[in-house]
Coordinates of C-alpha atoms and ligand atoms in Angstrom, one line a residue:
M223 CA -29.4 3.8 -8.4
T224 CA -26.0 5.8 -7.4
T225 CA -23.9 5.4 -5.0
L226 CA -22.4 8.6 -3.1
I227 CA -19.3 8.1 -1.6
I228 CA -17.4 10.7 0.2
A229 CA -14.3 10.8 2.1
P230 CA -14.3 13.8 4.3
P231 CA -12.6 16.9 3.1
P232 CA -9.3 16.8 4.9
T233 CA -8.3 20.2 6.4
P234 CA -5.7 22.4 4.0
N235 CA -3.3 23.0 6.7
G236 CA -0.3 20.5 4.2
D237 CA -0.9 17.6 2.0
L238 CA -1.7 14.2 2.5
H239 CA 0.4 12.0 4.4
V240 CA 0.5 8.2 4.3
G241 CA -2.0 7.6 7.3
H242 CA -4.4 9.7 5.4
L243 CA -4.5 7.6 2.5
A244 CA -4.3 4.3 4.2
G245 CA -7.6 5.8 6.1
P246 CA -10.5 6.6 4.6
Y247 CA -8.9 8.1 1.0
L248 CA -7.8 4.8 -0.7
A249 CA -10.3 2.9 0.9
G250 CA -13.2 4.9 -0.6
D251 CA -11.3 4.5 -4.0
V252 CA -11.1 0.6 -4.2
Y253 CA -14.5 0.6 -3.6
A254 CA -16.0 3.2 -6.1
R255 CA -13.9 1.0 -8.7
M256 CA -15.1 -2.0 -7.4
L257 CA -18.6 -0.2 -8.5
R258 CA -17.8 1.1 -11.3
G259 CA -16.3 -2.0 -12.7
E260 CA -20.0 -3.5 -11.9
G261 CA -21.7 -0.9 -14.0
Q262 CA -23.0 0.9 -11.1
G263 CA -23.3 4.3 -10.7
V264 CA -20.9 6.0 -8.8
L265 CA -20.0 10.0 -7.2
Y266 CA -17.3 9.5 -4.7
A267 CA -15.9 12.8 -4.2
T268 CA -14.1 15.2 -1.7
G269 CA -12.8 18.2 -1.6
T270 CA -11.5 20.6 1.7
D271 CA -12.3 21.8 4.8
D272 CA -10.8 25.4 5.2
S273 CA -13.0 27.0 7.4
Q274 CA -11.0 24.6 10.3
T275 CA -8.8 26.8 12.7
Y276 CA -6.4 23.6 12.3
V277 CA -5.8 26.0 9.4
V278 CA -5.1 29.4 11.6
T279 CA -2.6 27.2 13.7
S280 CA -0.6 26.1 11.2
A281 CA -0.2 29.2 8.8
A282 CA 1.2 31.0 11.6
K283 CA 3.8 28.4 12.5
L284 CA 4.4 28.7 8.8
N285 CA 4.5 32.2 8.8
L286 CA 1.7 32.4 6.4
T287 CA -1.9 33.5 5.6
P288 CA -4.2 31.0 6.5
E289 CA -5.7 31.6 3.2
A290 CA -2.0 31.2 1.3
L291 CA -1.9 28.2 2.9
C292 CA -5.4 26.8 2.1
A293 CA -5.1 27.6 -1.9
Q294 CA -1.3 25.8 -1.5
A295 CA -2.7 22.5 0.5
A296 CA -6.1 22.4 -2.0
R297 CA -3.8 22.2 -4.8
D298 CA -1.1 19.8 -3.2
I299 CA -3.8 17.2 -1.7
Q300 CA -5.6 17.0 -5.6
D301 CA -2.1 16.6 -7.1
T302 CA -1.5 13.4 -4.2
L303 CA -4.8 12.5 -5.0
K304 CA -4.1 11.8 -8.6
L305 CA -0.7 10.5 -8.5
T306 CA -1.1 8.2 -5.8
G307 CA -4.8 6.5 -8.5
V308 CA -7.1 7.8 -6.2
Q309 CA -9.8 8.9 -8.2
V310 CA -12.2 10.5 -7.3
D311 CA -15.0 12.1 -10.1
G312 CA -15.3 15.3 -7.9
F313 CA -12.6 17.7 -5.7
A314 CA -15.3 20.8 -4.5
P315 CA -13.6 24.5 -4.9
F316 CA -13.8 26.2 -1.2
D317 CA -15.3 29.4 -3.2
E318 CA -18.5 31.3 -3.2
R319 CA -21.0 28.3 -4.3
Y320 CA -19.4 26.2 -1.6
R321 CA -20.8 28.7 1.1
A322 CA -23.7 29.7 -0.4
T323 CA -24.9 25.9 0.0
V324 CA -23.8 25.5 2.9
L325 CA -26.5 28.8 3.7
A326 CA -28.9 27.5 1.7
F327 CA -28.5 23.6 4.4
L328 CA -28.5 26.0 7.4
T329 CA -30.8 29.1 7.1
P330 CA -34.2 26.9 6.4
L331 CA -33.0 25.3 10.2
F332 CA -32.6 28.5 11.8
E333 CA -35.1 30.1 10.6
Q334 CA -37.6 27.1 11.7
G335 CA -36.7 27.1 15.3
K336 CA -34.1 24.3 14.4
F337 CA -31.4 26.2 16.9
E338 CA -31.1 27.4 19.6
W339 CA -30.0 31.0 21.4
R340 CA -27.6 29.5 24.6
T341 CA -25.3 31.4 26.8
V342 CA -22.4 29.3 27.6
T343 CA -19.2 30.2 28.8
F344 CA -15.8 29.4 26.5
P345 CA -12.0 29.2 27.1
Y346 CA -11.0 33.1 27.0
D347 CA -7.4 34.1 26.3
P348 CA -7.7 38.2 27.9
V349 CA -4.3 39.0 26.6
R350 CA -5.0 39.3 23.0
Q351 CA -9.0 39.1 24.2
E352 CA -9.9 35.7 21.9
F353 CA -11.9 33.4 22.6
L354 CA -10.3 30.0 22.3
V355 CA -12.3 27.1 20.7
E356 CA -11.5 24.2 18.7
G357 CA -7.8 23.6 17.4
L358 CA -7.1 27.3 19.1
V359 CA -7.6 25.5 22.6
G360 CA -5.7 22.1 24.4
G361 CA -5.8 20.6 27.5
T362 CA -7.0 17.0 29.4
C363 CA -10.0 15.5 27.8
P364 CA -12.8 15.7 30.1
V365 CA -14.1 11.5 29.0
C366 CA -10.2 9.4 28.1
L367 CA -8.0 12.0 29.8
S368 CA -5.7 12.3 27.0
G369 CA -4.2 15.1 25.3
S370 CA -6.8 16.8 23.4
R371 CA -7.5 19.9 21.4
G372 CA -11.6 21.7 21.8
G373 CA -14.5 20.7 20.1
L374 CA -13.4 16.7 20.4
C375 CA -10.6 14.0 21.6
E376 CA -8.7 12.4 19.0
A377 CA -8.2 9.7 21.6
C378 CA -11.9 8.5 22.6
G379 CA -13.5 10.3 19.8
H380 CA -16.0 12.0 22.3
P381 CA -16.7 15.7 22.2
N382 CA -16.2 18.6 24.7
N383 CA -17.2 21.8 24.4
F384 CA -17.2 25.6 25.7
M385 CA -15.6 24.9 29.2
E386 CA -15.6 20.8 29.4
L387 CA -11.9 21.0 28.8
L388 CA -10.1 20.8 31.4
D389 CA -6.7 22.5 31.9
P390 CA -7.2 24.5 28.9
V391 CA -4.4 26.1 27.4
S392 CA -4.5 29.0 24.7
T393 CA -2.3 26.8 21.0
L394 CA -0.8 30.1 19.8
H395 CA 0.4 32.1 23.2
P396 CA 0.5 29.1 25.6
R397 CA 1.7 31.5 28.2
H398 CA -0.9 32.9 27.7
P399 CA -3.5 32.8 31.1
V400 CA -6.8 31.3 29.8
E401 CA -10.4 32.7 31.8
G402 CA -13.5 31.8 31.3
R403 CA -15.7 33.9 29.2
E404 CA -19.8 34.1 28.2
A405 CA -21.5 34.6 25.1
R406 CA -24.4 34.5 23.5
I407 CA -24.5 31.8 20.4
L408 CA -26.6 29.6 18.5
V409 CA -26.4 26.3 19.2
F410 CA -28.5 23.1 17.9
P411 CA -30.1 20.7 20.5
L412 CA -28.9 17.1 19.5
E413 CA -31.2 16.0 22.2
R414 CA -33.9 16.9 20.6
Y415 CA -33.0 13.9 17.8
R416 CA -32.6 11.6 19.8
A417 CA -35.4 9.4 19.4
Q418 CA -34.8 9.4 15.6
L419 CA -30.6 8.2 16.1
E420 CA -32.0 6.1 18.0
A421 CA -34.3 4.0 16.2
Y422 CA -31.0 4.6 13.3
Y423 CA -28.6 2.9 15.3
A424 CA -30.6 0.3 16.2
R425 CA -31.0 -0.4 12.3
Q426 CA -27.4 -0.5 11.7
E427 CA -26.3 -2.7 15.2
G428 CA -24.1 -6.0 14.0
R429 CA -23.5 -4.3 10.3
W430 CA -20.7 -1.7 10.5
R431 CA -18.1 -1.8 12.5
P432 CA -18.5 -2.6 16.2
H433 CA -16.4 0.6 17.6
I434 CA -18.1 3.3 15.9
L435 CA -21.4 2.1 16.9
Q436 CA -19.9 1.8 20.9
L437 CA -18.8 5.5 20.8
V438 CA -22.9 6.0 19.8
R439 CA -23.8 3.9 22.7
E440 CA -22.1 5.7 25.3
L441 CA -22.8 9.1 23.8
L442 CA -26.5 8.1 23.8
A443 CA -25.8 7.0 27.6
A444 CA -26.2 10.2 28.6
P445 CA -28.5 13.7 27.4
L446 CA -26.5 14.4 23.8
P447 CA -25.3 18.1 24.0
D448 CA -25.9 20.8 22.9
F449 CA -23.7 21.6 19.4
P450 CA -22.5 25.2 19.0
V451 CA -23.9 26.5 15.8
T452 CA -22.1 29.6 15.8
Y453 CA -18.6 30.7 17.2
P454 CA -17.2 34.0 18.5
V455 CA -14.2 33.6 17.0
T456 CA -13.0 35.4 13.5
W457 CA -11.4 32.6 11.1
G458 CA -14.9 30.9 9.3
I459 CA -17.5 31.7 7.3
P460 CA -19.2 34.7 9.0
S461 CA -23.0 34.1 10.5
P462 CA -25.1 35.3 8.6
Y463 CA -28.0 35.2 11.7
P464 CA -29.8 38.2 13.0
G465 CA -27.9 38.5 17.0
T466 CA -24.7 36.6 15.9
E467 CA -22.7 39.8 14.7
G468 CA -19.7 38.8 15.0
Q469 CA -19.4 34.9 15.2
V470 CA -18.7 33.0 12.8
L471 CA -20.1 29.3 11.9
N472 CA -18.3 26.0 14.1
A473 CA -16.5 24.6 10.9
W474 CA -18.0 21.1 11.9
V475 CA -21.9 22.8 11.3
E476 CA -20.2 22.7 7.2
G477 CA -20.6 19.2 7.0
M478 CA -23.4 18.3 5.2
P479 CA -23.7 20.8 3.1
A480 CA -20.0 21.0 1.8
S481 CA -20.5 16.5 1.4
M482 CA -23.3 18.1 -0.5
Y483 CA -21.3 20.3 -3.0
C484 CA -18.4 17.7 -3.4
S485 CA -21.4 15.6 -4.8
A486 CA -22.5 17.9 -6.7
T487 CA -19.4 19.0 -8.3
A488 CA -18.8 15.0 -9.0
G489 CA -21.9 15.6 -10.7
E490 CA -21.7 18.4 -13.0
A491 CA -18.2 17.0 -13.9
G492 CA -20.0 13.7 -15.0
G493 CA -21.8 15.6 -17.4
L494 CA -25.7 16.2 -15.0
S495 CA -27.0 20.0 -14.7
P496 CA -26.1 22.2 -11.9
E497 CA -29.9 21.3 -10.5
Q498 CA -29.5 17.9 -10.8
A499 CA -26.1 17.3 -9.2
A500 CA -27.4 19.7 -6.3
A501 CA -30.3 17.7 -5.9
L502 CA -28.3 14.2 -5.7
W503 CA -28.7 13.8 -2.3
E504 CA -33.2 14.4 -2.4
D505 CA -32.9 11.0 -4.1
P506 CA -34.8 8.6 -2.0
Q507 CA -33.1 5.7 -4.3
A508 CA -28.9 7.1 -3.8
R509 CA -26.9 5.2 -1.6
L510 CA -24.6 7.4 0.6
V511 CA -21.7 5.9 2.1
Y512 CA -18.7 7.8 4.1
F513 CA -15.2 6.5 4.6
L514 CA -13.5 8.2 7.4
G515 CA -11.5 8.3 10.5
F516 CA -12.8 7.0 13.6
D517 CA -11.8 10.5 15.4
N518 CA -14.6 12.0 13.6
S519 CA -17.2 9.1 14.3
Y520 CA -19.1 11.9 16.6
F521 CA -19.3 14.9 14.3
W522 CA -20.5 12.6 11.0
G523 CA -22.4 9.9 13.3
V524 CA -24.5 12.3 15.4
V525 CA -24.2 15.8 14.9
H526 CA -24.3 15.5 10.8
L527 CA -26.8 12.6 10.5
A528 CA -29.4 15.0 13.0
L529 CA -28.2 17.8 10.4
L530 CA -29.5 15.8 8.0
M531 CA -33.2 14.2 10.1
A532 CA -33.9 18.3 10.9
H533 CA -34.4 18.6 7.6
G534 CA -37.7 16.4 8.0
G535 CA -37.0 13.3 5.6
R536 CA -35.8 15.9 2.3
F537 CA -32.2 14.1 2.4
V538 CA -30.8 10.9 2.6
L539 CA -29.1 9.0 5.5
P540 CA -25.8 7.3 5.0
D541 CA -26.4 3.9 4.7
V542 CA -23.2 2.2 6.2
I543 CA -20.5 4.7 7.7
V544 CA -16.6 2.7 7.3
P545 CA -14.3 4.7 9.7
N546 CA -10.6 3.4 10.3
E547 CA -8.5 3.9 12.8
F548 CA -5.0 5.9 13.0
Y549 CA -1.7 4.7 11.6
E550 CA 2.0 4.8 13.0
L551 CA 4.8 5.2 11.5
E552 CA 7.7 2.7 13.1
H553 CA 5.1 2.7 15.9
E554 CA 5.0 6.5 16.7
K555 CA 1.9 8.4 15.4
F556 CA 2.3 10.9 12.3
S557 CA 3.7 13.6 13.3
T558 CA 3.6 16.5 10.3
S559 CA 4.7 19.2 13.4
R560 CA 7.7 16.3 14.4
G561 CA 8.8 15.6 11.4
H562 CA 7.4 12.4 11.7
L563 CA 5.3 10.8 8.7
I564 CA 5.9 10.2 5.2
W565 CA 4.2 12.5 2.5
A566 CA 1.9 10.2 0.7
R567 CA 3.1 11.6 -3.1
D568 CA 7.1 10.7 -1.8
L569 CA 6.0 6.9 -1.0
T570 CA 4.4 7.1 -4.6
R571 CA 7.5 8.7 -5.9
D572 CA 10.2 6.7 -4.2
V573 CA 7.8 3.0 -4.8
P574 CA 5.3 1.6 -7.6
R575 CA 2.0 2.4 -7.0
D576 CA 0.5 -0.9 -7.0
L577 CA 3.0 -2.2 -4.4
A578 CA 2.5 1.0 -2.0
R579 CA -1.5 0.5 -2.6
Y580 CA -1.1 -3.1 -1.8
Y581 CA 0.9 -2.8 1.4
L582 CA -1.5 0.0 2.9
A583 CA -4.4 -2.0 2.4
L584 CA -2.7 -4.9 3.8
T585 CA -1.4 -3.1 6.8
C586 CA -4.6 0.1 7.2
P587 CA -5.8 0.2 10.4
E588 CA -9.3 -0.8 10.1
H589 CA -10.3 -2.1 13.4
H590 CA -7.3 -0.5 15.6
R591 CA -4.3 0.7 14.9
T592 CA -1.9 -0.4 12.5
N593 CA 1.8 0.7 11.8
F594 CA 3.8 1.5 8.3
S595 CA 6.6 0.3 8.1
R596 CA 9.5 0.5 5.6
S597 CA 11.1 -2.7 6.4
A598 CA 8.0 -4.4 6.7
L599 CA 6.9 -2.9 2.9
E600 CA 9.1 -4.6 1.4
K601 CA 9.2 -7.7 2.5
L602 CA 5.7 -8.4 2.4
T603 CA 5.6 -6.8 -1.1
R604 CA 8.0 -9.0 -2.2
E605 CA 6.9 -11.9 -0.4
R606 CA 2.8 -11.8 -1.5
L607 CA 2.5 -9.9 -3.9
L608 CA 6.3 -10.2 -6.6
V609 CA 7.1 -13.5 -6.0
P610 CA 3.6 -15.3 -7.2
W611 CA 3.8 -12.2 -9.3
A612 CA 6.6 -13.5 -11.5
G613 CA 6.1 -17.3 -10.5
L614 CA 2.7 -16.6 -12.9
Q615 CA 4.8 -14.3 -15.5
R616 CA 7.0 -17.8 -15.9
H617 CA 3.8 -19.5 -16.7
F618 CA 0.8 -17.5 -18.0
V619 CA 2.6 -17.2 -21.1
P620 CA -0.1 -16.5 -24.0
D621 CA 1.2 -18.5 -27.5
G622 CA -0.5 -17.5 -30.1
T623 CA -2.6 -20.5 -30.0
G624 CA -6.5 -19.1 -30.2
P625 CA -8.6 -19.1 -27.2
L626 CA -8.8 -22.1 -24.8
P627 CA -12.5 -23.5 -23.4
V628 CA -13.4 -23.4 -19.8
T629 CA -14.8 -26.1 -18.4
P630 CA -18.0 -26.1 -15.7
A631 CA -15.2 -27.1 -13.1
G632 CA -12.9 -23.9 -14.4
Q633 CA -16.2 -21.5 -14.0
D634 CA -17.1 -22.9 -10.6
A635 CA -13.4 -22.3 -8.9
A636 CA -14.1 -18.9 -10.2
R637 CA -16.9 -18.7 -9.0
R638 CA -16.5 -19.4 -5.9
M639 CA -12.8 -17.4 -5.7
A640 CA -14.8 -13.9 -6.5
E641 CA -17.4 -14.9 -4.0
R642 CA -14.9 -14.3 -1.2
L643 CA -13.1 -11.7 -3.0
R644 CA -16.4 -9.7 -3.4
A645 CA -17.5 -10.6 0.2
C646 CA -14.4 -7.5 0.7
Y647 CA -15.8 -5.0 -0.7
A648 CA -19.3 -6.0 0.5
L649 CA -19.6 -2.6 3.0
E650 CA -21.0 -4.7 6.2
T651 CA -17.5 -7.0 5.3
F652 CA -15.6 -4.4 3.8
S653 CA -12.0 -5.2 4.6
L654 CA -9.1 -4.2 2.4
T655 CA -6.8 -6.2 4.4
R656 CA -9.0 -8.9 4.0
L657 CA -8.6 -8.8 0.5
A658 CA -5.3 -8.0 -0.3
D659 CA -4.7 -11.1 1.5
T660 CA -7.4 -13.3 -0.1
L661 CA -5.9 -11.7 -3.1
T662 CA -2.6 -12.7 -2.3
Q663 CA -3.8 -16.4 -1.7
H664 CA -5.4 -17.4 -4.8
L665 CA -2.2 -15.7 -6.9
Q666 CA -0.1 -18.5 -5.4
R667 CA -2.4 -21.0 -5.8
L668 CA -3.2 -20.5 -9.6
Y669 CA 1.0 -19.8 -9.6
R670 CA 1.1 -23.6 -7.2
E671 CA -1.4 -25.3 -10.0
A672 CA 0.0 -23.9 -12.9
D673 CA 3.8 -25.3 -11.8
E674 CA 2.0 -28.5 -11.4
A675 CA 1.1 -28.7 -14.8
R676 CA 3.5 -27.7 -16.0
A677 CA 5.6 -30.6 -14.2
Q678 CA 3.7 -32.5 -16.1
G679 CA 4.5 -31.5 -19.8
H680 CA 1.3 -29.3 -19.7
A681 CA 0.5 -25.2 -20.3
P682 CA -1.2 -23.9 -17.8
S683 CA -5.6 -25.1 -18.5
G684 CA -8.3 -22.6 -20.4
D685 CA -9.5 -23.2 -16.4
L686 CA -6.2 -21.9 -15.1
W687 CA -6.8 -18.8 -18.0
H688 CA -10.1 -18.0 -16.8
Q689 CA -9.4 -17.8 -13.1
L690 CA -6.3 -15.7 -13.6
R691 CA -8.7 -13.3 -15.7
V692 CA -11.3 -12.9 -13.1
L693 CA -8.7 -12.8 -10.5
L694 CA -7.2 -10.1 -11.8
H695 CA -10.3 -8.2 -12.5
L696 CA -11.2 -8.5 -9.0
A697 CA -7.7 -6.8 -8.5
S698 CA -8.3 -4.3 -10.8
P699 CA -9.1 -1.8 -8.1
L700 CA -6.1 -2.3 -5.6
L701 CA -3.4 -3.1 -8.7
I702 CA -4.6 -0.3 -10.8
D703 CA -1.4 -0.2 -12.9
A704 CA -0.7 -4.1 -13.5
T705 CA -4.7 -4.6 -14.4
A706 CA -5.3 -1.4 -16.4
S707 CA -5.0 -3.3 -19.9
L708 CA -6.4 -6.3 -19.1
L709 CA -10.2 -4.9 -17.9
L710 CA -13.2 -5.2 -20.0
D711 CA -13.9 -2.3 -21.5
Q712 CA -16.6 -0.6 -19.5
Q713 CA -19.3 -0.8 -20.7
Q714 CA -19.3 -4.3 -19.5
P715 CA -19.6 -5.6 -16.2
W716 CA -16.4 -7.8 -15.3
T717 CA -19.1 -9.8 -13.5
A718 CA -19.8 -11.0 -17.6
L719 CA -16.4 -12.9 -17.6
L720 CA -18.1 -15.8 -15.2
D721 CA -19.9 -16.8 -17.6
E722 CA -17.6 -17.6 -20.3
S723 CA -17.1 -20.6 -21.6
S724 CA -13.5 -19.6 -23.8
V725 CA -10.3 -17.4 -22.3
T726 CA -7.7 -16.3 -24.9
P727 CA -4.2 -16.5 -23.3
F728 CA -3.0 -12.8 -22.3
A729 CA 0.6 -11.1 -21.4
L730 CA 0.4 -10.8 -18.0
P731 CA 2.2 -7.1 -17.2
P732 CA 4.3 -6.5 -14.4
L733 CA 4.0 -5.3 -11.7
V734 CA 6.7 -2.7 -11.1
P735 CA 7.2 -1.3 -14.4
E736 CA 10.5 -2.3 -16.3
P737 CA 13.6 0.2 -16.3
A738 CA 13.4 1.2 -20.1
L739 CA 16.5 -0.3 -21.9
A740 CA 19.7 1.7 -21.5
Ligands
ZN62 ZN1 -11.1 11.3 25.3

């Protein structure tokens, strides 16, 4: 069985900041590394979402063409994933195959009449004679009254379509008047999938994080809106369907085929043939997992899901969606336009990346907004990671005397510890924060026990060495550099360690690379 992990392709209107990293990308990486460590099949993939109108608005502000911005941002994002240790198996390019994959997914739905024609009214700028959708229009969310862009409100997660945004304003030309104007477009009538969506979500109740389930309940309490498949704007993939001349595909309708293309890119990188890789989502044994920002839940959890359902069982449906909330910087929202952000690559330049990953895990916004603070990073990584680690380095020193025996009591303690840590990795209880916390608890415990042994004149026993070794394997998806030299070879799952009846003391690598001697 292969687990297909998708982190949503970021909009290529800039590099990744720390908020992105603390959201889906680190979580997906840690989960993927855990599965790899257990010897399970996994393909973790992402790409870029070039069709978003946000590319157009960002490029205008930067005085770049949207194409140039996309190309630069795609390179930056891939570099940043590498620098932060987010090890994706595939990063899909936005190329001709991408477009072909999108059309291969949508065209059968068009031909089978799964899309319908609607004449709807959009916000329209009469000066520039342009329709305003998605990132091109701002206003007030009709559900929660926050400021919102078109299509979706980041604050409450509810969609808004057509003229639903209150007080619509052009993002690029805010002084221009905005009026309503009709256009005939293709829509995907979500309400047709109500019964299937309700049955699907009845199965997820209690298994997934509560906020996304709350959103779905709220959405299902009213007729589901029609989802616009095409838009009368110019940025995006041109719609090939007769009657939609001059329109493009809504970027959000690309989500599923784009994700399939991401998985396929990963599959091909891993040695699958293009045909095998393209069919990964058609394997009923595959397990599909998304990590994503809560603000995208409506698309991934309703629209995309219904689009998969519209294919009548051809594709696997997501097993678990793990959403995250917003991460704040010094108690204010990350903002690219105000420069209130820390780029993920800058963080890993300033702070050893194991420490950065530990702090982001400890504070990431799993259930509500949380905060990144430079002073807290220094305090918490010192107290909860560096100090216990240095203590362990003092006590656990290999003295060259061969393997030490591990007693059943030592194996038992390691198993109990492993069980608690594995609960942090299990998707239904997935928590990077608890993982970081539990890790610290056991680093401190093993230090304390070794300290007590030293006080009585003993070196750490085989039982303590065994527990330390198991702990480091369980920490390895998060602390990637400090544990790299200790890991079992790739063929052997770490769980094989649990039954070992002896352990050879090893040198505990430093958490912070030691400065080169002058
Ligand atoms: Zn809202």
